[in-house]
Rosetta silent file (secondary structure, phi, psi, omega in degrees, C-alpha in Angstrom):
SEQUENCE: XXXXXXXXXXXXXXXXXXXXXXXXXXXXXXXXXXXXXXXXXXXXXXXXXXXXXXXXXXXXXXXXXXXXXXXXXXXXXXXXXXXXXXXXXXXXXXXXXXXXXXXXXXXXXXXXXXXXXXXXXXXXXXXXXXXXXXXXXXXXXXXXXXXXXXXXXXXXXXXXXXXXXXXXXXXXXXXXXXXXXXXXXXXXXXXXXXXXXXXXXXXXXXXXXXXXXXXXXXXXXXXX
SCORE:     score description
SCORE:     0.000 S_00000001
   1 L     0.000  148.986  177.081    0.291   -2.665  -27.595 S_00000001
   2 L   -71.346  157.340  178.121   -3.211   -1.364  -27.039 S_00000001
   3 L   -60.043  133.913  178.138   -3.714    1.938  -25.252 S_00000001
   4 L    57.224   41.512  171.487   -3.498    1.554  -21.470 S_00000001
   5 L   -79.185  122.569 -174.137   -2.537   -2.093  -21.533 S_00000001
   6 E  -121.097  133.321  172.153   -1.680   -2.871  -17.917 S_00000001
   7 E  -129.335  129.978  176.965    0.091   -5.820  -16.350 S_00000001
   8 E  -110.475  119.574  172.429    0.775   -5.990  -12.617 S_00000001
   9 E   -82.157  117.863 -156.237    3.523   -8.305  -11.400 S_00000001
  10 E  -129.555  164.917  170.809    1.890   -9.334   -8.182 S_00000001
  11 L  -156.849  127.842 -165.641    2.099  -11.506   -5.037 S_00000001
  12 L   -61.325  -30.546 -175.791   -0.905  -12.187   -2.834 S_00000001
  13 L   -99.002   -2.161 -178.625    0.815  -11.645    0.539 S_00000001
  14 L   -79.936  115.118  177.816    2.968   -8.658   -0.413 S_00000001
  15 H   -61.867  -25.141 -179.876    1.563   -5.506    1.212 S_00000001
  16 H   -71.858  -42.622  176.579    3.428   -3.534   -1.426 S_00000001
  17 H   -69.538  -36.805  179.388    1.681   -5.311   -4.301 S_00000001
  18 H   -60.286  -36.179  177.764   -1.653   -5.127   -2.467 S_00000001
  19 H   -54.861  -44.040 -174.867   -1.336   -1.341   -2.410 S_00000001
  20 H   -68.644  -43.302  176.730   -1.302   -1.232   -6.179 S_00000001
  21 H   -57.445  -45.129 -178.872   -4.323   -3.510   -6.539 S_00000001
  22 H   -63.770  -45.464 -178.888   -6.274   -1.341   -4.088 S_00000001
  23 H   -60.971  -43.434  178.876   -5.262    1.910   -5.811 S_00000001
  24 H   -61.932  -43.186  179.104   -6.298    0.601   -9.227 S_00000001
  25 H   -64.322  -41.885  179.622   -9.656   -0.525   -7.853 S_00000001
  26 H   -62.708  -30.514  178.402  -10.212    2.817   -6.130 S_00000001
  27 L   -83.784   -4.158 -178.406   -9.564    4.534   -9.451 S_00000001
  28 L    78.517   19.769 -179.550  -12.035    2.238  -11.170 S_00000001
  29 L   -98.905  107.108 -176.345   -9.310    0.601  -13.255 S_00000001
  30 L  -118.849   -9.074 -176.335  -10.144   -3.092  -13.519 S_00000001
  31 L   -90.223   59.150  176.855   -8.972   -3.974  -17.022 S_00000001
  32 E  -130.716  154.959  179.164   -5.480   -5.086  -16.065 S_00000001
  33 E   -96.086  130.796  176.306   -3.768   -8.438  -15.973 S_00000001
  34 E  -103.656  120.725  178.977   -2.339   -9.616  -12.649 S_00000001
  35 E  -108.699  110.529 -179.445    0.621  -11.997  -12.955 S_00000001
  36 E   -70.220  135.399 -179.870    1.398  -13.784   -9.704 S_00000001
  37 L  -109.990  135.272  169.057    5.105  -14.089   -8.985 S_00000001
  38 L   -89.318  110.476 -172.773    6.873  -16.852   -7.088 S_00000001
  39 L   -75.230   -4.447  174.097    9.548  -14.857   -5.295 S_00000001
  40 L   -97.558   -7.964  176.715   11.677  -17.984   -4.869 S_00000001
  41 L  -148.056   73.823 -170.153   11.668  -18.603   -8.618 S_00000001
  42 L   -67.668  141.862 -178.347   11.256  -15.185  -10.184 S_00000001
  43 L   -70.524  157.658  176.605    9.996  -14.925  -13.721 S_00000001
  44 H   -64.031  -30.789  179.043   12.150  -13.669  -16.548 S_00000001
  45 H   -66.646  -43.038  178.044    9.626  -10.859  -17.001 S_00000001
  46 H   -62.152  -44.567 -179.335   10.096   -9.668  -13.402 S_00000001
  47 H   -65.132  -32.883  178.710   13.889   -9.766  -13.740 S_00000001
  48 H   -74.893  -40.595 -173.926   13.683   -7.849  -16.999 S_00000001
  49 H   -82.726  -24.695  178.000   11.202   -5.240  -15.766 S_00000001
  50 L  -133.490   68.433 -176.336   12.781   -4.644  -12.355 S_00000001
  51 L   -70.110  -16.211 -178.300   16.481   -5.396  -12.761 S_00000001
  52 L   -78.330  -59.005 -176.159   17.451   -3.183   -9.806 S_00000001
  53 L   -99.711  -22.865  179.232   15.434   -4.699   -6.936 S_00000001
  54 L    57.791   38.004 -176.966   13.977   -7.776   -8.673 S_00000001
  55 L  -131.487  159.812  170.575   10.862   -7.489   -6.487 S_00000001
  56 L   -86.229  157.504    1.877    7.135   -6.974   -6.842 S_00000001
  57 L   -89.070  156.016  167.412    5.171   -4.924   -7.497 S_00000001
  58 E  -132.387  126.042  173.824    5.893   -3.795  -11.012 S_00000001
  59 E   -99.700  119.843  179.757    3.171   -2.066  -13.020 S_00000001
  60 E  -103.142  110.926 -176.116    3.801   -2.448  -16.741 S_00000001
  61 E  -110.415  111.391 -177.213    1.922    0.270  -18.602 S_00000001
  62 L    51.307   43.041  175.502    2.011   -0.103  -22.369 S_00000001
  63 L    85.866   -5.447 -177.415    5.233   -2.096  -22.073 S_00000001
  64 E  -106.828  128.238 -175.882    6.975    0.368  -19.742 S_00000001
  65 E   -85.801  141.368  169.792    7.695   -0.692  -16.143 S_00000001
  66 E  -121.856  126.151 -173.657    7.048    1.402  -13.039 S_00000001
  67 E  -116.132  161.719 -179.868    8.637   -0.005   -9.870 S_00000001
  68 L    75.384  123.322 -167.250    8.327    0.554   -6.108 S_00000001
  69 H   -61.150  -43.818 -178.173    4.835    0.647   -4.638 S_00000001
  70 H   -67.679  -34.291  175.035    4.706    4.252   -3.424 S_00000001
  71 H   -65.010  -41.205 -179.699    6.059    5.459   -6.768 S_00000001
  72 H   -64.556  -40.910  178.935    3.402    3.377   -8.526 S_00000001
  73 H   -58.560  -43.801  179.721    0.625    4.873   -6.378 S_00000001
  74 H   -68.090  -36.312  177.847    1.678    8.380   -7.392 S_00000001
  75 H   -62.206  -46.916  179.310    1.968    7.311  -11.032 S_00000001
  76 H   -59.421  -43.966 -178.331   -1.566    5.904  -10.979 S_00000001
  77 H   -63.614  -37.451 -177.014   -2.854    9.079   -9.358 S_00000001
  78 H   -78.190  -42.221 -175.817   -1.159   11.291  -11.924 S_00000001
  79 H   -72.868  -42.706 -179.252   -1.943    9.321  -15.080 S_00000001
  80 L  -106.713   58.443 -173.588   -5.580    8.594  -14.255 S_00000001
  81 L   -80.412    3.283  177.710   -6.314   11.909  -12.556 S_00000001
  82 L  -109.929   11.388 -171.937   -9.893   11.989  -13.843 S_00000001
  83 L  -129.130  118.661  -48.375  -10.933    8.667  -12.277 S_00000001
  84 L   -80.303  -12.319  176.732  -12.928    9.378  -10.065 S_00000001
  85 L  -158.491  162.588  179.805  -10.806   11.419   -7.628 S_00000001
  86 L   -79.650  148.660  176.852   -7.163   11.709   -6.637 S_00000001
  87 L   -80.358  -40.882  179.403   -5.704    9.607   -3.831 S_00000001
  88 L   -76.421  147.687  178.218   -3.166   12.226   -2.765 S_00000001
  89 L   -60.985  152.594  178.653   -4.431   15.387   -1.031 S_00000001
  90 L   -73.060  -34.175 -177.703   -4.944   18.474   -3.169 S_00000001
  91 L   -73.858  129.336 -176.955   -3.055   20.706   -0.744 S_00000001
  92 H   -59.371  -38.258  179.958    0.742   20.580   -1.368 S_00000001
  93 H   -66.556  -44.981  178.096    1.588   20.599    2.360 S_00000001
  94 H   -65.187  -35.532  178.663   -0.814   17.749    3.115 S_00000001
  95 H   -63.918  -44.522  178.147    0.478   15.889    0.063 S_00000001
  96 H   -63.051  -40.351  179.443    4.064   16.198    1.326 S_00000001
  97 H   -64.049  -40.986  178.564    2.988   15.029    4.778 S_00000001
  98 H   -64.247  -42.042  177.709    1.250   11.947    3.385 S_00000001
  99 H   -62.630  -43.741 -178.826    4.335   11.044    1.356 S_00000001
 100 H   -61.290  -46.812 -176.597    6.589   11.509    4.380 S_00000001
 101 H   -67.409  -36.640  177.556    4.449    9.316    6.642 S_00000001
 102 H   -64.661  -43.151  178.577    4.159    6.541    4.053 S_00000001
 103 H   -66.644  -42.252  178.159    7.929    6.497    3.589 S_00000001
 104 H   -61.703  -42.999  179.012    8.510    6.657    7.352 S_00000001
 105 H   -58.339  -50.034 -177.367    6.114    3.759    7.895 S_00000001
 106 H   -59.831  -47.684 -176.386    7.884    1.557    5.344 S_00000001
 107 H   -67.206  -35.645 -176.047   11.371    2.266    6.627 S_00000001
 108 H   -86.511  -44.066 -177.873   10.467    1.855   10.297 S_00000001
 109 H   -61.001  -35.201 -179.587    7.931   -0.978   10.180 S_00000001
 110 H   -60.764  -32.365 -179.509   10.374   -3.171    8.267 S_00000001
 111 H   -69.862  -27.293  177.221   12.805   -3.064   11.202 S_00000001
 112 H   -84.268  -50.083 -168.770   10.122   -4.504   13.484 S_00000001
 113 H   -70.080  -26.596  178.263    8.374   -6.968   11.234 S_00000001
 114 H   -64.401  -22.805  178.797   11.529   -8.699   10.001 S_00000001
 115 H   -62.638  -36.008 -176.880   12.069   -9.899   13.579 S_00000001
 116 H   -75.326  -15.915  175.716    9.031  -12.185   13.374 S_00000001
 117 H   -80.693  -36.297 -163.051   10.435  -13.823   10.244 S_00000001
 118 H  -125.434   -8.418 -171.517   13.901  -14.575   11.560 S_00000001
 119 L   -99.850  122.323  177.086   14.244  -14.181   15.333 S_00000001
 120 L   -81.428  -34.377 -175.051   14.080  -17.226   17.607 S_00000001
 121 L   -72.584  160.354  176.754   14.639  -15.296   20.824 S_00000001
 122 L   -66.135  136.017  177.099   11.920  -13.470   22.733 S_00000001
 123 L   -77.390  128.350 -170.252   11.490   -9.886   21.590 S_00000001
 124 L   -70.550  158.701 -178.150   12.395   -7.639   24.503 S_00000001
 125 H   -57.557  -43.063 -177.148   10.029   -5.333   26.395 S_00000001
 126 H   -62.885  -37.498  179.526   11.796   -2.160   25.230 S_00000001
 127 H   -69.554  -38.234  176.974   11.405   -3.113   21.590 S_00000001
 128 H   -63.062  -39.037  177.224    7.705   -3.855   22.088 S_00000001
 129 H   -63.991  -40.662  177.360    7.357   -0.441   23.716 S_00000001
 130 H   -61.912  -37.865 -179.579    9.124    1.129   20.728 S_00000001
 131 H   -64.943  -45.090  179.064    6.673   -0.635   18.417 S_00000001
 132 H   -64.556  -40.035  176.544    3.654    0.738   20.258 S_00000001
 133 H   -61.046  -38.382  176.498    5.191    4.229   20.259 S_00000001
 134 H   -61.325  -47.053 -179.917    5.661    3.878   16.503 S_00000001
 135 H   -67.138  -32.945 -177.896    1.992    2.948   16.043 S_00000001
 136 H   -64.505  -28.736  175.206    0.868    5.722   18.364 S_00000001
 137 H   -58.588  -40.974 -179.544    2.267    8.302   15.963 S_00000001
 138 H   -77.782  -33.760  174.313   -0.259    7.049   13.395 S_00000001
 139 H   -58.368  -44.950 -179.283   -2.983    6.711   16.034 S_00000001
 140 H   -71.026  -36.394  177.933   -2.522   10.394   16.857 S_00000001
 141 H   -65.406  -38.039  178.692   -2.338   11.387   13.197 S_00000001
 142 H   -67.396  -41.640 -179.591   -5.617    9.587   12.537 S_00000001
 143 L    53.155 -126.772 -177.822   -7.267   11.250   15.573 S_00000001
 144 L  -104.618   14.653  179.366  -11.047   11.163   15.124 S_00000001
 145 L   -78.135  150.212  176.161  -11.071   11.117   11.335 S_00000001
 146 L   -67.886  -34.144  179.939  -12.587    8.099    9.555 S_00000001
 147 E  -136.565  162.793  174.784   -9.534    7.867    7.279 S_00000001
 148 L   -62.203  -28.795  176.664   -6.065    9.366    7.149 S_00000001
 149 L   -83.629   16.475 -178.295   -7.370   11.243    4.122 S_00000001
 150 E    84.751 -125.122  177.329  -10.160   12.727    6.246 S_00000001
 151 L   -80.046  -14.099 -178.674  -13.581   11.753    4.932 S_00000001
 152 L  -105.550  135.806  171.793  -11.955   10.235    1.846 S_00000001
 153 L   -70.596  114.874 -171.501  -10.029    6.974    1.692 S_00000001
 154 L  -130.361 -157.703 -171.376   -6.744    8.201    0.231 S_00000001
 155 H   -54.018  -50.438 -176.670   -3.050    7.676   -0.392 S_00000001
 156 H   -69.268  -33.975  174.996   -1.934    7.010    3.192 S_00000001
 157 H   -63.116  -45.330  178.307   -4.871    4.668    3.805 S_00000001
 158 H   -60.575  -41.001 -177.207   -3.953    2.709    0.670 S_00000001
 159 H   -68.331  -36.368 -171.438   -0.315    2.573    1.772 S_00000001
 160 H   -91.789  -37.745 -169.336   -1.011    1.388    5.328 S_00000001
 161 H   -60.995  -33.340  178.593   -4.020   -0.947    5.285 S_00000001
 162 L   -65.399  -15.082 -179.063   -2.269   -3.886    3.527 S_00000001
 163 L   -90.350   -7.217 -170.371    0.185   -3.958    6.449 S_00000001
 164 H   -66.182  -34.347  176.070   -2.411   -4.263    9.192 S_00000001
 165 H   -61.547  -36.684  177.478   -2.395   -8.065    9.163 S_00000001
 166 H   -72.786  -33.959  174.564    1.354   -7.969    9.736 S_00000001
 167 H   -60.618  -45.899 -179.979    0.906   -5.436   12.543 S_00000001
 168 H   -67.965  -34.317  176.885   -1.504   -7.844   14.243 S_00000001
 169 H   -65.923  -40.918  174.565    0.852  -10.772   13.617 S_00000001
 170 H   -59.200  -42.070  177.291    3.642   -8.846   15.311 S_00000001
 171 H   -61.029  -40.612  179.129    1.246   -8.309   18.192 S_00000001
 172 H   -62.659  -44.683 -177.152    0.490  -12.029   18.345 S_00000001
 173 H   -70.100  -26.383 -176.049    4.169  -12.981   18.448 S_00000001
 174 H  -107.950    5.121  179.460    4.965  -10.397   21.100 S_00000001
 175 L    60.494   39.059  172.960    1.751  -10.786   23.156 S_00000001
 176 L  -104.005  134.129  176.921    0.661   -7.227   22.419 S_00000001
 177 L   -94.103   95.855 -173.616   -3.047   -6.542   22.060 S_00000001
 178 H   -62.603  -37.892 -177.710   -3.050   -4.088   19.161 S_00000001
 179 H   -65.975  -29.783  177.473   -6.798   -3.418   19.365 S_00000001
 180 H   -81.189  -43.425 -177.698   -6.420   -2.356   23.008 S_00000001
 181 H   -68.153  -35.939 -174.466   -3.170   -0.435   22.556 S_00000001
 182 L  -133.323   70.699 -174.287   -4.342    1.393   19.408 S_00000001
 183 H   -63.589  -32.870 -179.500   -8.163    1.443   19.368 S_00000001
 184 H   -70.733  -40.872  175.892   -8.438    4.172   16.726 S_00000001
 185 H   -63.351  -39.966  179.781   -6.148    2.314   14.331 S_00000001
 186 H   -63.314  -43.861  178.024   -8.107   -0.859   14.961 S_00000001
 187 H   -65.302  -39.137  176.740  -11.412    0.878   14.185 S_00000001
 188 H   -60.878  -44.489 -179.240   -9.834    2.455   11.082 S_00000001
 189 H   -61.489  -43.575  178.387   -8.648   -0.973    9.880 S_00000001
 190 H   -62.067  -39.106  178.998  -12.131   -2.462   10.272 S_00000001
 191 H   -64.687  -44.226  179.348  -13.563    0.488    8.368 S_00000001
 192 H   -63.617  -40.012 -176.278  -11.053    0.037    5.557 S_00000001
 193 H   -67.764  -13.054  176.358  -11.687   -3.710    5.355 S_00000001
 194 L   -82.161  -13.363  179.764  -15.332   -2.984    4.565 S_00000001
 195 L   -74.964  140.577 -178.096  -14.330   -1.273    1.319 S_00000001
 196 H   -59.537  -38.533 -176.823  -14.694   -3.421   -1.786 S_00000001
 197 H   -65.333  -33.013 -179.520  -11.200   -2.508   -3.007 S_00000001
 198 H   -84.057  -46.638 -178.330   -9.630   -3.710    0.247 S_00000001
 199 H   -57.031  -35.040 -175.782  -11.898   -6.676    0.891 S_00000001
 200 L   -68.475  -29.619 -170.149  -11.154   -8.055   -2.565 S_00000001
 201 L  -120.217  -33.732 -171.147   -7.382   -8.242   -2.091 S_00000001
 202 L   -80.783  121.602  179.249   -6.192   -7.938    1.507 S_00000001
 203 L   -67.009  153.383  176.884   -5.934  -11.313    3.293 S_00000001
 204 L   -73.994  170.195 -174.559   -7.413  -11.621    6.769 S_00000001
 205 H   -60.832  -38.526 -178.912   -5.192  -11.744    9.847 S_00000001
 206 H   -61.075  -43.022 -179.499   -5.437  -15.535   10.180 S_00000001
 207 H   -65.558  -38.043  177.086   -4.137  -16.075    6.656 S_00000001
 208 H   -67.110  -41.930  176.328   -1.213  -13.711    7.280 S_00000001
 209 H   -56.397  -46.203 -179.695   -0.435  -15.501   10.561 S_00000001
 210 H   -63.663  -39.226  179.212   -0.344  -18.836    8.741 S_00000001
 211 H   -62.884  -44.394  179.464    1.864  -17.361    6.015 S_00000001
 212 H   -65.404  -41.665  178.553    4.350  -16.030    8.588 S_00000001
 213 H   -60.278  -41.215  178.953    4.388  -19.366   10.434 S_00000001
 214 H   -63.678  -41.352  179.830    5.193  -21.196    7.208 S_00000001
 215 H   -67.732  -42.224  176.464    8.079  -18.848    6.447 S_00000001
 216 H   -60.416  -40.336  179.745    9.431  -19.159   10.002 S_00000001
 217 H   -62.592  -41.075 -179.075    9.234  -22.919    9.727 S_00000001
 218 H   -72.078  -40.250 -176.098   11.175  -22.847    6.477 S_00000001
 219 H   -79.223  -38.163 -171.220   13.782  -20.321    7.627 S_00000001
 220 H  -113.906  -10.101 -177.910   14.255  -21.408   11.218 S_00000001
 221 L    72.400   25.223  179.238   12.946  -24.941   11.354 S_00000001
 222 L  -128.288  161.766 -178.049   10.387  -23.992   14.019 S_00000001
 223 L  -127.274   69.842  175.536    6.611  -23.778   14.018 S_00000001
 224 L  -141.345    0.000    0.000    5.643  -20.821   16.166 S_00000001
């Protein structure tokens, strides 16, 4: 294999795969092949490269697989640390905090968002309140900064922005107005969506809504 031959096992609606595309673009790495995966008929390459979870994304670097999106982001940052700046903060304490919040987001957001895929019943008021409290932690962390990385679009921004369409879809299904409840996050999302790296890959909210509706229709036999 040629030096730095990169293949990304990808899926257009996966926020985890979108993270990797954004990180590569932010690093100025564009010479990679993206292989779209049908997660209902997974390729032999995906099963071979990620035998543990059998999920995207997988970054194959010179024939060697790196799995799990947050791990891949750190790998990209470490391997291509001269292009053009690092995504993770330079300060070790800030770096640890960014890692913690990204992991916390993934573990917690999944418990909310899976409800819109599979739940026929109305989501209760207390759970909606819990969701807003969850988002408010990030609203407060963002404060008045343009990005979670301060003036620089960084690791936590890359990790979170692909999920914003799903956050808004959750709001649609639960009749929560995310832009009103979390105005700083909403302004941050608009700012991120203006970046070429994000604009190129992250689907708009309408497309995510349609995607979720299709999955609900297939799983539950309903169209809402």
